[in-house]
Amino acid sequence: MKHGKRYIESKQLVDTQKQYDVVEGLELVLNTAKAKFDETVEVSVRLGVDSRHADQQVRGAVVLPHGTGKTVRVLVFAKADKAREALDAGADFVGDEDMVKKIQTENWFGFDVCVATPDMMGVVGRIGRVLGPKGLMPNPKSGTVTMDVAKAVTDIKAGKVEYRVDKTNIVHCPIGKKSFGVEKLQENLTTLMEAIIKAKPAASKGTYIKSLVVSSTMGPGVKFNPLKF
């Protein structure tokens, strides 16, 4: 893979053999984020689980204290009073059969998160094959299948993020923007790591947090000391 001049210069600032403490590591991530736009800062956590087993899945959601810095568009599948609650809470799109049809016929995906009331899951299930691969299928474990749609929408707008271990046993999750600065990113990172640690499966043995790498959109990865969490 070929890298640009900025990336190569940034890479030289990082000691690849070192596991940085949180503040020092975040300062380095920000110093190596040299793109002209406000880069997203993302965490990659390698866990000591085997995601092939159902009893070792790690999945959940947490509200970051300072949000992600991204404007999130929310679609809610609900009817009657619940639809009105969702709109009042700030949902961008609300509907039922009409939204399913729009996605089916227009291949429309003008939203980032999908919420549904339990009674609507039969309808939403019709488009499960297209929502699922995009990570948009509502799920009770992440709080996106709920009767309290107002709270779900409010939390998502406030900076709620979902985390889920992938096939390589790694959790990838954004914790904010470069413009947040070290203090806000540290608080977001700590909140996320507390949630991931709390979600440790009983079937997981040995070291749970195996490695932790933080990077900006265009910058190199910086290894953090997982024992700090």
Short mmCIF file of N, CA and C in Angstrom, two decimals, residues 6 29 44 118 146 163 167 169 172 212:
data_model
loop_
_atom_site.label_atom_id
_atom_site.label_comp_id
_atom_site.label_asym_id
_atom_site.label_seq_id
_atom_site.Cartn_x
_atom_site.Cartn_y
_atom_site.Cartn_z
N ARG A 6 2.33 13.16 4.02
CA ARG A 6 1.89 13.50 5.38
C ARG A 6 1.87 12.26 6.28
N VAL A 29 -1.77 11.04 18.74
CA VAL A 29 -2.79 10.84 17.71
C VAL A 29 -3.19 12.18 17.09
N SER A 44 -9.57 0.80 18.04
CA SER A 44 -9.66 -0.61 17.65
C SER A 44 -9.16 -1.44 18.83
N PRO A 118 -41.18 -2.74 19.15
CA PRO A 118 -41.25 -4.20 18.99
C PRO A 118 -42.34 -4.67 18.04
N THR A 146 -37.27 -0.82 20.93
CA THR A 146 -37.76 -0.36 22.23
C THR A 146 -39.09 0.37 22.08
N TYR A 163 -21.09 -0.75 19.78
CA TYR A 163 -19.83 -1.47 19.61
C TYR A 163 -20.16 -2.95 19.45
N LYS A 167 -15.47 -10.45 13.06
CA LYS A 167 -14.99 -11.81 12.85
C LYS A 167 -13.54 -12.00 13.28
N ASN A 169 -12.34 -10.66 15.97
CA ASN A 169 -12.36 -10.41 17.43
C ASN A 169 -11.90 -9.00 17.79
N HIS A 172 -14.29 -1.98 16.62
CA HIS A 172 -13.92 -0.68 16.05
C HIS A 172 -15.00 0.33 16.44
N LEU A 212 -4.92 -2.37 22.13
CA LEU A 212 -5.77 -1.20 21.92
C LEU A 212 -5.00 -0.20 21.06
#
